[in-house]
Short mmCIF file of C-alpha atoms and ligand atoms in Angstrom, two decimals:
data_model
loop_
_atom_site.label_atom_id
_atom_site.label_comp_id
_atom_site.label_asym_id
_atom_site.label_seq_id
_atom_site.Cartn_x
_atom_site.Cartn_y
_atom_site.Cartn_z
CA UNK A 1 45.37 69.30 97.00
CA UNK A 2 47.01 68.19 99.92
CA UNK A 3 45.89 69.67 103.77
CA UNK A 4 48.70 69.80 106.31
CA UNK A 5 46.68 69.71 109.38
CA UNK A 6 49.98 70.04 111.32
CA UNK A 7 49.85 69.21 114.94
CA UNK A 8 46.52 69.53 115.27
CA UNK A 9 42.79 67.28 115.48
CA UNK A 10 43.11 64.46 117.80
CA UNK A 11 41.49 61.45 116.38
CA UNK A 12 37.85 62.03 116.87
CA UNK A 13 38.58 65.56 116.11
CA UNK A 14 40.04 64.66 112.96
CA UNK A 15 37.59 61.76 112.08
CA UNK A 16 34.45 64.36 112.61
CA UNK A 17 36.11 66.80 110.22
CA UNK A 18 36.94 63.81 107.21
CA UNK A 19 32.79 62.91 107.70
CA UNK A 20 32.31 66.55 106.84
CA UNK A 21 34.49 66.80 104.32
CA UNK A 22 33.54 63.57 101.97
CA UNK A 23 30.37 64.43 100.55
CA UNK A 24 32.08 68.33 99.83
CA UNK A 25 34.76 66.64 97.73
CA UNK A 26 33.26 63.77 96.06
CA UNK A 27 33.21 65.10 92.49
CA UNK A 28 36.69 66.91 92.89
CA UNK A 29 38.04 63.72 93.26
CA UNK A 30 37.58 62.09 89.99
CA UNK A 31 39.75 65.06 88.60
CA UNK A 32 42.01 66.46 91.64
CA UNK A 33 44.11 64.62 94.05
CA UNK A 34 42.59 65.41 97.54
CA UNK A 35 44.70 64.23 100.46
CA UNK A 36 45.25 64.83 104.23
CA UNK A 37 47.94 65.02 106.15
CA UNK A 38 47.04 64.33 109.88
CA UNK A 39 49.49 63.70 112.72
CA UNK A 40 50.70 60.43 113.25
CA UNK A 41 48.04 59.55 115.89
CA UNK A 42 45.14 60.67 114.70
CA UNK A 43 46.08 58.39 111.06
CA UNK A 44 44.79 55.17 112.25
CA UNK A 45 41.24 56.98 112.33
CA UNK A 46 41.11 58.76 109.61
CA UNK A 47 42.84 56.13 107.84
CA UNK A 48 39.07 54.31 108.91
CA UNK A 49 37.35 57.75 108.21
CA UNK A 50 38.17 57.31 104.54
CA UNK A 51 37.78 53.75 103.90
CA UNK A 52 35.72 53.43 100.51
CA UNK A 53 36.58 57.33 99.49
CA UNK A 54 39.28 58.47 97.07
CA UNK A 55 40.77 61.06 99.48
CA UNK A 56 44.16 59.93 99.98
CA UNK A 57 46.09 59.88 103.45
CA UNK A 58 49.53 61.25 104.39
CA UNK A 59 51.62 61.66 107.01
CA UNK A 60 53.67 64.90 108.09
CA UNK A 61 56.99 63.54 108.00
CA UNK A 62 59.03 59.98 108.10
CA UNK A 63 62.38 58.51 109.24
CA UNK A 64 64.98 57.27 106.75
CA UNK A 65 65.40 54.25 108.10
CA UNK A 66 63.14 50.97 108.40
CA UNK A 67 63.87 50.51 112.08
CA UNK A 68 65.79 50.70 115.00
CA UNK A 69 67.52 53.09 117.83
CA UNK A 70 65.80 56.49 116.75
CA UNK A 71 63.71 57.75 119.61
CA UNK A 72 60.81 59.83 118.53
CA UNK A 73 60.89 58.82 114.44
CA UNK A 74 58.84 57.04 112.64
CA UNK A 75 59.81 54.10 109.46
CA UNK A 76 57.42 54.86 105.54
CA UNK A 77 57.37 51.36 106.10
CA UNK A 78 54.98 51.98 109.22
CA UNK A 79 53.09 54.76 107.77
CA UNK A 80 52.37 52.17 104.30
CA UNK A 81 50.84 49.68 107.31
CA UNK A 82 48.95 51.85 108.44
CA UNK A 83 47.54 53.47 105.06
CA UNK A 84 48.88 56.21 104.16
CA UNK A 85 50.18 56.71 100.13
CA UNK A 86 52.11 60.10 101.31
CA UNK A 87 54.26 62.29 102.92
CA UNK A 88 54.95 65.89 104.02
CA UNK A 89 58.82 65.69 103.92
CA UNK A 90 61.39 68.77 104.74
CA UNK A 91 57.96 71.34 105.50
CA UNK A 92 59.77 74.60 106.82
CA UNK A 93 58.48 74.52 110.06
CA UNK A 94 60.51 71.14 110.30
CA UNK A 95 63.86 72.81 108.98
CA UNK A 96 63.17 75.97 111.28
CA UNK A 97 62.05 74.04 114.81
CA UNK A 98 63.86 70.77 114.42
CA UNK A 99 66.91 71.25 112.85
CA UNK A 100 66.46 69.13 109.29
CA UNK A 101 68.31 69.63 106.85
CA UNK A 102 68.50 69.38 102.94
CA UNK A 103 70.50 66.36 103.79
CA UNK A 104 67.83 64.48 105.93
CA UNK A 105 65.58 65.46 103.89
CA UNK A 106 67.15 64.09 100.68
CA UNK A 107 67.56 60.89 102.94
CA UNK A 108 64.24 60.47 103.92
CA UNK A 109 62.95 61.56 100.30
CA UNK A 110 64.87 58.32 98.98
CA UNK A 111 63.52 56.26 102.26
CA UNK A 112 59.64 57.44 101.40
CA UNK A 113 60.34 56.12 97.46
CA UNK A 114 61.49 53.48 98.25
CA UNK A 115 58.93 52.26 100.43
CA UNK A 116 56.06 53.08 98.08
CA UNK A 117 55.11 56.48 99.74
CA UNK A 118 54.80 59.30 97.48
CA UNK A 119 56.79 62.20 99.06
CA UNK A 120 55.76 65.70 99.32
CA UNK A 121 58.98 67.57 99.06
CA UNK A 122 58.52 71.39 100.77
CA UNK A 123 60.97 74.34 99.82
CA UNK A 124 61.33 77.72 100.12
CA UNK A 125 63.05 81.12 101.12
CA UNK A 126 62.29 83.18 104.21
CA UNK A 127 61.55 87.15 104.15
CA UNK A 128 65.01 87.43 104.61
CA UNK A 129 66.24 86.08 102.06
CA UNK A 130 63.56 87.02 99.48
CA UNK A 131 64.56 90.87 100.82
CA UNK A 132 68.18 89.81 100.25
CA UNK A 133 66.97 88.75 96.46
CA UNK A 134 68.34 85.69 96.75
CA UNK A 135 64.74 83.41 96.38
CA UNK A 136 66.63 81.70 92.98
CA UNK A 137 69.36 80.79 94.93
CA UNK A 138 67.54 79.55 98.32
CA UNK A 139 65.19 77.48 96.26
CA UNK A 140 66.93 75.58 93.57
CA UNK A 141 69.66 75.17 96.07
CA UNK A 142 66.63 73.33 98.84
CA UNK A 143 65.48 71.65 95.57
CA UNK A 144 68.90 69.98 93.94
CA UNK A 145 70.17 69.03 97.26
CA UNK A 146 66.58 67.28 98.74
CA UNK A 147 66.31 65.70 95.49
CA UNK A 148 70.11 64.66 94.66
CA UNK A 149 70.69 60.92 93.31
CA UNK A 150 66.56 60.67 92.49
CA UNK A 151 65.98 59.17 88.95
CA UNK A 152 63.73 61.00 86.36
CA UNK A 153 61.35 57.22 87.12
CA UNK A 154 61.83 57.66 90.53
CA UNK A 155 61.04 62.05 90.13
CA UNK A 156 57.23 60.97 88.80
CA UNK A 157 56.75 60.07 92.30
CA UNK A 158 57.57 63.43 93.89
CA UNK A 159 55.62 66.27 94.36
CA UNK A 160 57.29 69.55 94.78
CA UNK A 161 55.88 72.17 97.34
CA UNK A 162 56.75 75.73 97.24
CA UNK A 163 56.32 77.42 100.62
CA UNK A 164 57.23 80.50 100.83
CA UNK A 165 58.04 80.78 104.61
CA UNK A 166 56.81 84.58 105.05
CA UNK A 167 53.61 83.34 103.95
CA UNK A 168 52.80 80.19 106.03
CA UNK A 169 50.00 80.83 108.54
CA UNK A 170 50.37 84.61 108.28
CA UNK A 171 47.67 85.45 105.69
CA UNK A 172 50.32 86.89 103.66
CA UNK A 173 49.87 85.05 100.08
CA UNK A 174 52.02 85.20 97.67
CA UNK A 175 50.40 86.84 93.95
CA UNK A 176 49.75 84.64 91.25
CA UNK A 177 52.83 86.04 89.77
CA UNK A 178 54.65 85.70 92.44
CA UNK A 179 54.48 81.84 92.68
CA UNK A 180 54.21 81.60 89.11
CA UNK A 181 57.47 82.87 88.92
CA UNK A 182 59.48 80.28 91.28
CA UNK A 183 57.27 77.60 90.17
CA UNK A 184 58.76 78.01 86.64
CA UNK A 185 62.14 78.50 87.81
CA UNK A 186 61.67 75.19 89.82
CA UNK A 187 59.84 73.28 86.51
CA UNK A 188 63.16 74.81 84.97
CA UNK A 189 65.44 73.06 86.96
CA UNK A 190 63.85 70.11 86.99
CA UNK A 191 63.71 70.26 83.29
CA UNK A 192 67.65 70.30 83.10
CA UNK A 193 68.11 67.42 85.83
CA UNK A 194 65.89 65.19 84.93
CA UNK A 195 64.36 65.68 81.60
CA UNK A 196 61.26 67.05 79.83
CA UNK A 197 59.31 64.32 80.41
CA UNK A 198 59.69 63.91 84.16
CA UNK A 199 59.67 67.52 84.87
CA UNK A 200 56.22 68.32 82.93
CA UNK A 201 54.52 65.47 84.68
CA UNK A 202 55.75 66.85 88.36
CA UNK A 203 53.62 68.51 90.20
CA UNK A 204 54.53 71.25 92.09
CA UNK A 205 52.38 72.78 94.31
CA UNK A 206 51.85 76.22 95.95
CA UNK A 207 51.38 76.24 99.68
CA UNK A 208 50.98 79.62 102.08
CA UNK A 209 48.09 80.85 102.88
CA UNK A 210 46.22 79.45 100.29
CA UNK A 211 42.45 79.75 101.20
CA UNK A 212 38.68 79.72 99.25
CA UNK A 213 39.24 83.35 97.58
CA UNK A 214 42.64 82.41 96.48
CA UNK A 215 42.55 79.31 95.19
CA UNK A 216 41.08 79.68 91.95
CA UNK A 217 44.13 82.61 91.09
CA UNK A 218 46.65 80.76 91.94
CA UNK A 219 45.38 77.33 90.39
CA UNK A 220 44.94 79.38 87.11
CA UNK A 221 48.80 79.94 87.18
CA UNK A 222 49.78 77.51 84.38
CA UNK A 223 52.96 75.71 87.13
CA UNK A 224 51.29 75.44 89.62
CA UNK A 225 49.23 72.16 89.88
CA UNK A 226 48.06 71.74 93.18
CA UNK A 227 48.36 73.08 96.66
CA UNK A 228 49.57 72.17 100.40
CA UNK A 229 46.75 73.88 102.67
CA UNK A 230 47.65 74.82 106.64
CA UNK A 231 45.11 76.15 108.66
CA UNK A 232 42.21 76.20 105.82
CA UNK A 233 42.43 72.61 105.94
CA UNK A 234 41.08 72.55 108.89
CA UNK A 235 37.67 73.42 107.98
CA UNK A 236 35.44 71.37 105.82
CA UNK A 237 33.61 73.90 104.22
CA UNK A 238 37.30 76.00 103.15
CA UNK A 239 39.44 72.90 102.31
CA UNK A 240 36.30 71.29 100.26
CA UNK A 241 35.98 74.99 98.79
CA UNK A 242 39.93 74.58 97.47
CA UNK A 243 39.91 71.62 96.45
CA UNK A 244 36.40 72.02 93.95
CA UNK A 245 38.23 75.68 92.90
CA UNK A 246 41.02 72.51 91.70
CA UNK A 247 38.71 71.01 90.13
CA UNK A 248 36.96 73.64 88.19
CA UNK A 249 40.10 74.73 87.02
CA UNK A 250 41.37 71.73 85.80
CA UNK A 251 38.02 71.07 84.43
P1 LIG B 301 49.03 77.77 105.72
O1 LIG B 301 50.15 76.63 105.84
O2 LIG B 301 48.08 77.36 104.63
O3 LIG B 301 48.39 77.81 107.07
O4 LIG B 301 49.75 79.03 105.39
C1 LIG B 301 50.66 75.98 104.71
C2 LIG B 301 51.70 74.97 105.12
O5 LIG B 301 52.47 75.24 106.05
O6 LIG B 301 51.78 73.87 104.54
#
């Protein structure tokens, strides 16, 4: 269970909230993954916010390269410094506002592994072109090309996200069945590239408006192993709610 807090909580902000949310998650942690995703400069202090927990830390996107000329970016080597285990790599928002590509993203997937950073690789279609019924062809087409030259080894690393776009920060979820659907088509593909073995210990997870009275639906939905949370990460009380709904499931 991974929250994207996007570009929001400043430091303190963000440090008040992971004090809140500790004790709420402390036994979905022995069975869930619970991480957050804070911007880049609010990681140093929640990076000290979580000292001595098992809530992991990740960062919201990465460069592919280790240094150098590129204004604005930032290297997995500097986000392993400074204590983070993962990353939010090719999240819509970044392909719809900043131009990134499959390409990038398949550059800065490798960049992440290598490094030691456990990328969290985002796909998925728009309204438009679930309308058009072309989700099959959107999303295995985001998910070969991000993922292109990986080894299976190297695909244990990787977690999947499936974001439908029409249902980021609108409220709009997608059913159980929905999700289920393009999560098996994506364990599918994954099957064929790189084996049974690496695609059945993937995870892929669901994100879009995933919230407290969804969770446990969703969750239930036998690909879909975790989730990326937006906006409901940004309260204790609903992102600790998520993650134990995890945890009783898996449970
Ligand atoms: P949301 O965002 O939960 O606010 O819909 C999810 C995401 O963009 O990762």
């Amino acid at each position: 269970m991974a929250g994207n807090w996007k570009m929001n909580l400043a430091p303190d902000a963000g440090a008040a909230l992971l004090a809140q949310l500790l004790p709420l998650v402390a036994d979905a942690t022995g069975a869930v993954d619970v991480v957050v995703c804070p911007p880049y400069t609010s990681l140093s202090a929640a990076a000290a916010a979580l000292q001595g927990s098992d809530v992991g830390l990740g960062a919201q996107n990465c460069h592919w390269e280790d240094s150098g000329a590129f204004t604005g970016e930032v290297a997995p080597g500097m986000l392993l410094t400074i204590g983070c285990q993962w990353v939010i790599l090719g999240h819509s928002e970044r392909r719809l506002f900043f131009g990134e590509t499959d390409e990038g993203v398949n550059r800065r997937t490798k960049a992440a592994l290598a490094a030691g950073l456990r990328p969290i690789v985002c796909i998925g279609e728009t309204l438009e072109e679930r309308d058009a019924e072309r989700v099959k062809d959107v999303v295995l087409g985001q998910l070969d090309r991000g993922l292109q030259g990986l080894s299976s080894e190297q695909l244990a690393s990787v977690s999947v996200a499936y974001e439908p776009v029409w249902a980021i920060g609108t409220g709009r979820t997608a059913t159980p069945e929905q999700a289920q659907e393009v999560h098996g088509l994506i364990r599918g593909r994954l099957r064929q590239s790189f084996g049974d073995a690496a695609a059945d210990g993937v995870r892929i997870q669901y994100g879009g408006s995933m919230k407290p009275d969804n969770a446990a639906e969703l969750m239930r939905q036998i690909d879909i192993d975790g989730g990326l949370i937006g906006g409901a990460s940004l309260k204790a009380a609903d992102f600790a709610a998520i993650a134990n709904a995890a945890r009783d499931v898996a449970g």
